[in-house]
């Protein structure tokens, strides 16, 4: 991510083909991530359907150099209006999208984005 220039918010979006997140009693979204202590700290968030955003509780999450599991209850998204039978996109963001500020740059790795009961 590079939030140091004119683009002060970085994100990657995946359009989904499997949209029903209620099958089999699914209750949580899990994302494994790893940052680097050489990164510049930036808030990290997950957005579903471009509207419902959950931010990671650690504002320095981008600095964590070990693989870290982030579990998000799906109710955190449905309480913001996401219809869990029609999830069409997932976005991972770094920086503050509502109030973009220059916040440096770094490299993040994401793996094992999963749904759990």
Short mmCIF file of N, CA and C in Angstrom, two decimals:
data_model
loop_
_atom_site.label_atom_id
_atom_site.label_comp_id
_atom_site.label_asym_id
_atom_site.label_seq_id
_atom_site.Cartn_x
_atom_site.Cartn_y
_atom_site.Cartn_z
N UNK A 1 0.84 -1.18 0.00
CA UNK A 1 0.00 0.00 0.00
C UNK A 1 0.88 1.23 0.00
N UNK A 2 0.39 2.30 -0.61
CA UNK A 2 1.13 3.56 -0.63
C UNK A 2 0.14 4.70 -0.42
N UNK A 3 0.07 5.16 0.80
CA UNK A 3 -0.84 6.24 1.18
C UNK A 3 -0.09 7.55 1.40
N UNK A 4 1.08 7.65 0.81
CA UNK A 4 1.90 8.84 1.07
C UNK A 4 1.71 9.94 0.04
N UNK A 5 1.22 9.62 -1.13
CA UNK A 5 1.06 10.63 -2.18
C UNK A 5 -0.36 11.13 -2.25
N UNK A 6 -0.86 11.31 -3.47
CA UNK A 6 -2.22 11.82 -3.64
C UNK A 6 -3.25 10.74 -3.33
N UNK A 7 -2.90 9.46 -3.54
CA UNK A 7 -3.80 8.37 -3.16
C UNK A 7 -3.52 8.04 -1.70
N UNK A 8 -4.37 8.52 -0.82
CA UNK A 8 -4.11 8.40 0.61
C UNK A 8 -4.92 7.29 1.26
N UNK A 9 -5.45 6.43 0.43
CA UNK A 9 -6.19 5.27 0.91
C UNK A 9 -5.95 4.15 -0.09
N UNK A 10 -5.64 2.96 0.39
CA UNK A 10 -5.37 1.83 -0.49
C UNK A 10 -6.38 0.73 -0.21
N UNK A 11 -6.85 0.08 -1.28
CA UNK A 11 -7.78 -1.01 -1.10
C UNK A 11 -7.70 -1.99 -2.26
N UNK A 12 -8.09 -3.21 -1.96
CA UNK A 12 -8.19 -4.26 -2.97
C UNK A 12 -9.57 -4.90 -2.81
N UNK A 13 -10.29 -5.02 -3.93
CA UNK A 13 -11.65 -5.54 -3.90
C UNK A 13 -11.75 -6.80 -4.75
N UNK A 14 -12.47 -7.78 -4.23
CA UNK A 14 -12.75 -9.00 -4.96
C UNK A 14 -14.26 -9.11 -5.13
N UNK A 15 -14.69 -9.27 -6.38
CA UNK A 15 -16.10 -9.52 -6.66
C UNK A 15 -16.35 -11.01 -6.46
N UNK A 16 -17.41 -11.33 -5.74
CA UNK A 16 -17.67 -12.72 -5.35
C UNK A 16 -18.72 -13.37 -6.24
N UNK A 17 -18.55 -14.66 -6.46
CA UNK A 17 -19.56 -15.42 -7.19
C UNK A 17 -20.40 -16.26 -6.25
N UNK A 18 -19.84 -16.70 -5.12
CA UNK A 18 -20.59 -17.42 -4.09
C UNK A 18 -21.08 -16.38 -3.11
N UNK A 19 -22.34 -16.01 -3.17
CA UNK A 19 -22.84 -14.85 -2.44
C UNK A 19 -23.56 -15.14 -1.13
N UNK A 20 -24.02 -16.36 -0.93
CA UNK A 20 -24.79 -16.67 0.27
C UNK A 20 -23.86 -17.06 1.41
N UNK A 21 -23.72 -16.18 2.39
CA UNK A 21 -22.83 -16.41 3.52
C UNK A 21 -23.57 -16.94 4.74
N UNK A 22 -24.76 -17.51 4.53
CA UNK A 22 -25.51 -18.05 5.65
C UNK A 22 -25.55 -19.58 5.63
N UNK A 23 -25.09 -20.20 4.56
CA UNK A 23 -25.13 -21.66 4.45
C UNK A 23 -24.29 -22.31 5.54
N UNK A 24 -24.73 -23.49 5.95
CA UNK A 24 -23.99 -24.31 6.91
C UNK A 24 -23.77 -23.62 8.26
N UNK A 25 -24.58 -22.63 8.59
CA UNK A 25 -24.46 -21.97 9.88
C UNK A 25 -23.26 -21.08 10.04
N UNK A 26 -22.76 -20.54 8.93
CA UNK A 26 -21.59 -19.66 8.98
C UNK A 26 -21.87 -18.47 9.90
N UNK A 27 -20.87 -18.10 10.72
CA UNK A 27 -21.07 -17.00 11.65
C UNK A 27 -19.93 -16.00 11.71
N UNK A 28 -18.79 -16.32 11.06
CA UNK A 28 -17.64 -15.43 11.16
C UNK A 28 -16.82 -15.42 9.87
N UNK A 29 -16.25 -14.29 9.59
CA UNK A 29 -15.27 -14.12 8.51
C UNK A 29 -13.90 -14.11 9.18
N UNK A 30 -12.99 -14.93 8.66
CA UNK A 30 -11.63 -14.98 9.20
C UNK A 30 -10.65 -14.57 8.11
N UNK A 31 -9.76 -13.67 8.45
CA UNK A 31 -8.72 -13.21 7.53
C UNK A 31 -7.38 -13.36 8.24
N UNK A 32 -6.45 -14.05 7.59
CA UNK A 32 -5.08 -14.14 8.09
C UNK A 32 -4.25 -13.06 7.40
N UNK A 33 -3.47 -12.30 8.17
CA UNK A 33 -2.66 -11.24 7.58
C UNK A 33 -1.29 -11.19 8.25
N UNK A 34 -0.38 -10.58 7.55
CA UNK A 34 0.96 -10.33 8.08
C UNK A 34 1.47 -9.02 7.49
N UNK A 35 1.96 -8.16 8.34
CA UNK A 35 2.57 -6.91 7.90
C UNK A 35 4.08 -6.98 8.09
N UNK A 36 4.65 -5.84 8.45
CA UNK A 36 6.10 -5.77 8.63
C UNK A 36 6.38 -4.57 9.52
N UNK A 37 7.34 -4.72 10.42
CA UNK A 37 7.68 -3.61 11.33
C UNK A 37 8.26 -2.42 10.56
N UNK A 38 8.69 -2.64 9.31
CA UNK A 38 9.20 -1.53 8.50
C UNK A 38 8.06 -0.73 7.85
N UNK A 39 6.84 -1.25 7.91
CA UNK A 39 5.68 -0.53 7.36
C UNK A 39 5.41 0.73 8.15
N UNK A 40 4.65 1.61 7.54
CA UNK A 40 4.08 2.74 8.26
C UNK A 40 2.71 2.30 8.77
N UNK A 41 2.42 2.58 10.02
CA UNK A 41 1.13 2.18 10.59
C UNK A 41 -0.01 2.83 9.81
N UNK A 42 -1.05 2.05 9.57
CA UNK A 42 -2.25 2.53 8.88
C UNK A 42 -3.42 1.70 9.35
N UNK A 43 -4.58 2.31 9.57
CA UNK A 43 -5.75 1.53 9.96
C UNK A 43 -6.09 0.50 8.88
N UNK A 44 -6.53 -0.68 9.30
CA UNK A 44 -6.90 -1.73 8.35
C UNK A 44 -8.38 -2.04 8.55
N UNK A 45 -9.07 -2.30 7.43
CA UNK A 45 -10.50 -2.58 7.52
C UNK A 45 -10.93 -3.58 6.45
N UNK A 46 -12.10 -4.17 6.69
CA UNK A 46 -12.75 -5.06 5.73
C UNK A 46 -14.12 -4.45 5.46
N UNK A 47 -14.48 -4.35 4.18
CA UNK A 47 -15.78 -3.82 3.78
C UNK A 47 -16.49 -4.87 2.93
N UNK A 48 -17.77 -5.09 3.21
CA UNK A 48 -18.59 -5.97 2.39
C UNK A 48 -19.59 -5.14 1.61
N UNK A 49 -19.79 -5.52 0.35
CA UNK A 49 -20.74 -4.87 -0.55
C UNK A 49 -20.52 -3.37 -0.70
N UNK A 50 -19.32 -2.92 -0.40
CA UNK A 50 -18.99 -1.50 -0.57
C UNK A 50 -19.64 -0.57 0.44
N UNK A 51 -20.34 -1.13 1.44
CA UNK A 51 -21.08 -0.27 2.36
C UNK A 51 -20.80 -0.50 3.84
N UNK A 52 -20.56 -1.74 4.24
CA UNK A 52 -20.41 -2.06 5.67
C UNK A 52 -18.95 -2.34 5.98
N UNK A 53 -18.39 -1.53 6.85
CA UNK A 53 -16.96 -1.62 7.15
C UNK A 53 -16.72 -1.97 8.60
N UNK A 54 -15.77 -2.90 8.82
CA UNK A 54 -15.31 -3.25 10.16
C UNK A 54 -13.82 -2.97 10.19
N UNK A 55 -13.39 -2.19 11.16
CA UNK A 55 -11.97 -1.85 11.30
C UNK A 55 -11.30 -2.78 12.30
N UNK A 56 -10.04 -3.08 12.03
CA UNK A 56 -9.25 -3.89 12.96
C UNK A 56 -9.05 -3.08 14.23
N UNK A 57 -9.10 -3.73 15.37
CA UNK A 57 -8.98 -3.05 16.65
C UNK A 57 -7.61 -2.46 16.95
N UNK A 58 -6.58 -2.94 16.26
CA UNK A 58 -5.22 -2.45 16.49
C UNK A 58 -4.84 -1.49 15.37
N UNK A 59 -4.70 -0.20 15.65
CA UNK A 59 -4.34 0.76 14.59
C UNK A 59 -2.94 0.50 14.02
N UNK A 60 -2.15 -0.31 14.71
CA UNK A 60 -0.80 -0.66 14.24
C UNK A 60 -0.75 -2.06 13.63
N UNK A 61 -1.89 -2.60 13.20
CA UNK A 61 -1.94 -3.96 12.67
C UNK A 61 -1.01 -4.14 11.48
N UNK A 62 -0.79 -3.11 10.69
CA UNK A 62 0.10 -3.20 9.53
C UNK A 62 1.55 -3.45 9.93
N UNK A 63 1.87 -3.27 11.21
CA UNK A 63 3.24 -3.47 11.69
C UNK A 63 3.49 -4.88 12.23
N UNK A 64 2.43 -5.67 12.35
CA UNK A 64 2.56 -7.01 12.91
C UNK A 64 3.27 -7.91 11.92
N UNK A 65 4.42 -8.43 12.30
CA UNK A 65 5.25 -9.22 11.39
C UNK A 65 4.99 -10.71 11.40
N UNK A 66 4.10 -11.18 12.24
CA UNK A 66 3.77 -12.60 12.30
C UNK A 66 2.37 -12.81 11.72
N UNK A 67 2.13 -13.98 11.14
CA UNK A 67 0.79 -14.28 10.64
C UNK A 67 -0.20 -14.18 11.79
N UNK A 68 -1.26 -13.41 11.57
CA UNK A 68 -2.25 -13.11 12.61
C UNK A 68 -3.65 -13.39 12.09
N UNK A 69 -4.44 -14.06 12.91
CA UNK A 69 -5.81 -14.40 12.55
C UNK A 69 -6.74 -13.30 13.05
N UNK A 70 -7.57 -12.78 12.14
CA UNK A 70 -8.55 -11.75 12.48
C UNK A 70 -9.94 -12.35 12.26
N UNK A 71 -10.69 -12.55 13.33
CA UNK A 71 -12.04 -13.11 13.26
C UNK A 71 -13.06 -11.99 13.40
N UNK A 72 -13.99 -11.92 12.46
CA UNK A 72 -15.02 -10.87 12.47
C UNK A 72 -16.39 -11.55 12.46
N UNK A 73 -17.19 -11.37 13.52
CA UNK A 73 -18.54 -11.92 13.49
C UNK A 73 -19.33 -11.32 12.32
N UNK A 74 -20.06 -12.15 11.59
CA UNK A 74 -20.83 -11.64 10.46
C UNK A 74 -21.91 -10.66 10.89
N UNK A 75 -22.31 -10.74 12.16
CA UNK A 75 -23.30 -9.77 12.66
C UNK A 75 -22.74 -8.35 12.63
N UNK A 76 -21.41 -8.20 12.68
CA UNK A 76 -20.82 -6.86 12.57
C UNK A 76 -21.14 -6.22 11.22
N UNK A 77 -21.34 -7.05 10.20
CA UNK A 77 -21.72 -6.55 8.87
C UNK A 77 -23.23 -6.48 8.71
N UNK A 78 -23.94 -7.51 9.16
CA UNK A 78 -25.40 -7.51 8.99
C UNK A 78 -26.05 -6.39 9.81
N UNK A 79 -25.44 -6.04 10.95
CA UNK A 79 -25.97 -4.91 11.74
C UNK A 79 -25.81 -3.58 11.01
N UNK A 80 -24.98 -3.56 9.97
CA UNK A 80 -24.80 -2.36 9.15
C UNK A 80 -25.61 -2.44 7.84
N UNK A 81 -26.46 -3.45 7.74
CA UNK A 81 -27.36 -3.54 6.60
C UNK A 81 -26.98 -4.52 5.51
N UNK A 82 -25.87 -5.26 5.66
CA UNK A 82 -25.50 -6.25 4.65
C UNK A 82 -26.46 -7.43 4.74
N UNK A 83 -27.03 -7.81 3.62
CA UNK A 83 -27.86 -9.00 3.53
C UNK A 83 -26.92 -10.16 3.26
N UNK A 84 -26.74 -11.02 4.25
CA UNK A 84 -25.72 -12.07 4.18
C UNK A 84 -26.02 -13.16 3.16
N UNK A 85 -27.20 -13.17 2.59
CA UNK A 85 -27.49 -14.10 1.50
C UNK A 85 -27.11 -13.51 0.15
N UNK A 86 -26.62 -12.28 0.14
CA UNK A 86 -26.25 -11.62 -1.11
C UNK A 86 -25.00 -10.75 -0.92
N UNK A 87 -23.90 -11.38 -0.55
CA UNK A 87 -22.63 -10.67 -0.39
C UNK A 87 -21.94 -10.70 -1.75
N UNK A 88 -21.77 -9.53 -2.36
CA UNK A 88 -21.21 -9.50 -3.72
C UNK A 88 -19.77 -9.03 -3.82
N UNK A 89 -19.21 -8.47 -2.74
CA UNK A 89 -17.81 -8.06 -2.80
C UNK A 89 -17.21 -7.97 -1.40
N UNK A 90 -15.89 -8.16 -1.35
CA UNK A 90 -15.13 -7.98 -0.12
C UNK A 90 -13.94 -7.08 -0.46
N UNK A 91 -13.71 -6.08 0.37
CA UNK A 91 -12.63 -5.13 0.16
C UNK A 91 -11.76 -5.08 1.41
N UNK A 92 -10.45 -5.16 1.21
CA UNK A 92 -9.49 -4.96 2.29
C UNK A 92 -8.88 -3.58 2.06
N UNK A 93 -8.93 -2.75 3.09
CA UNK A 93 -8.42 -1.39 2.96
C UNK A 93 -7.40 -1.04 4.01
N UNK A 94 -6.50 -0.14 3.64
CA UNK A 94 -5.50 0.39 4.57
C UNK A 94 -5.54 1.91 4.47
N UNK A 95 -5.70 2.55 5.62
CA UNK A 95 -5.84 4.00 5.67
C UNK A 95 -7.25 4.34 6.12
N UNK A 96 -7.56 5.62 6.15
CA UNK A 96 -8.88 6.10 6.57
C UNK A 96 -9.62 6.60 5.34
N UNK A 97 -10.58 5.81 4.85
CA UNK A 97 -11.29 6.15 3.62
C UNK A 97 -12.19 7.37 3.79
N UNK A 98 -12.76 7.56 4.98
CA UNK A 98 -13.67 8.68 5.18
C UNK A 98 -12.94 10.00 5.38
N UNK A 99 -11.70 9.94 5.84
CA UNK A 99 -10.89 11.14 6.04
C UNK A 99 -9.44 10.83 5.65
N UNK A 100 -9.17 10.67 4.32
CA UNK A 100 -7.82 10.27 3.89
C UNK A 100 -6.74 11.25 4.34
N UNK A 101 -5.69 10.69 4.91
CA UNK A 101 -4.54 11.45 5.37
C UNK A 101 -3.27 10.79 4.85
N UNK A 102 -2.23 11.54 4.55
CA UNK A 102 -0.97 10.88 4.19
C UNK A 102 -0.51 10.02 5.37
N UNK A 103 -0.28 8.73 5.09
CA UNK A 103 0.09 7.84 6.20
C UNK A 103 1.18 6.86 5.82
N UNK A 104 1.95 7.15 4.81
CA UNK A 104 3.09 6.30 4.49
C UNK A 104 2.74 5.11 3.63
N UNK A 105 3.62 4.12 3.68
CA UNK A 105 3.46 2.97 2.80
C UNK A 105 3.99 1.70 3.48
N UNK A 106 3.76 0.58 2.81
CA UNK A 106 4.24 -0.69 3.32
C UNK A 106 3.74 -1.83 2.47
N UNK A 107 4.02 -3.04 2.94
CA UNK A 107 3.58 -4.24 2.24
C UNK A 107 2.84 -5.14 3.21
N UNK A 108 1.69 -5.61 2.77
CA UNK A 108 0.87 -6.52 3.57
C UNK A 108 0.65 -7.81 2.80
N UNK A 109 0.51 -8.90 3.54
CA UNK A 109 0.19 -10.19 2.96
C UNK A 109 -1.11 -10.68 3.58
N UNK A 110 -2.00 -11.22 2.75
CA UNK A 110 -3.28 -11.76 3.20
C UNK A 110 -3.41 -13.18 2.67
N UNK A 111 -3.92 -14.07 3.51
CA UNK A 111 -4.07 -15.46 3.11
C UNK A 111 -5.25 -16.05 3.88
N UNK A 112 -5.78 -17.13 3.38
CA UNK A 112 -6.83 -17.87 4.08
C UNK A 112 -7.97 -16.96 4.53
N UNK A 113 -8.64 -16.37 3.57
CA UNK A 113 -9.86 -15.61 3.84
C UNK A 113 -10.99 -16.63 3.83
N UNK A 114 -11.56 -16.89 5.02
CA UNK A 114 -12.47 -18.02 5.20
C UNK A 114 -13.74 -17.62 5.92
N UNK A 115 -14.76 -18.45 5.76
CA UNK A 115 -15.98 -18.34 6.53
C UNK A 115 -16.03 -19.51 7.49
N UNK A 116 -16.40 -19.25 8.75
CA UNK A 116 -16.46 -20.27 9.79
C UNK A 116 -17.81 -20.27 10.49
N UNK A 117 -18.18 -21.45 11.00
CA UNK A 117 -19.39 -21.55 11.82
C UNK A 117 -19.16 -20.99 13.17
#
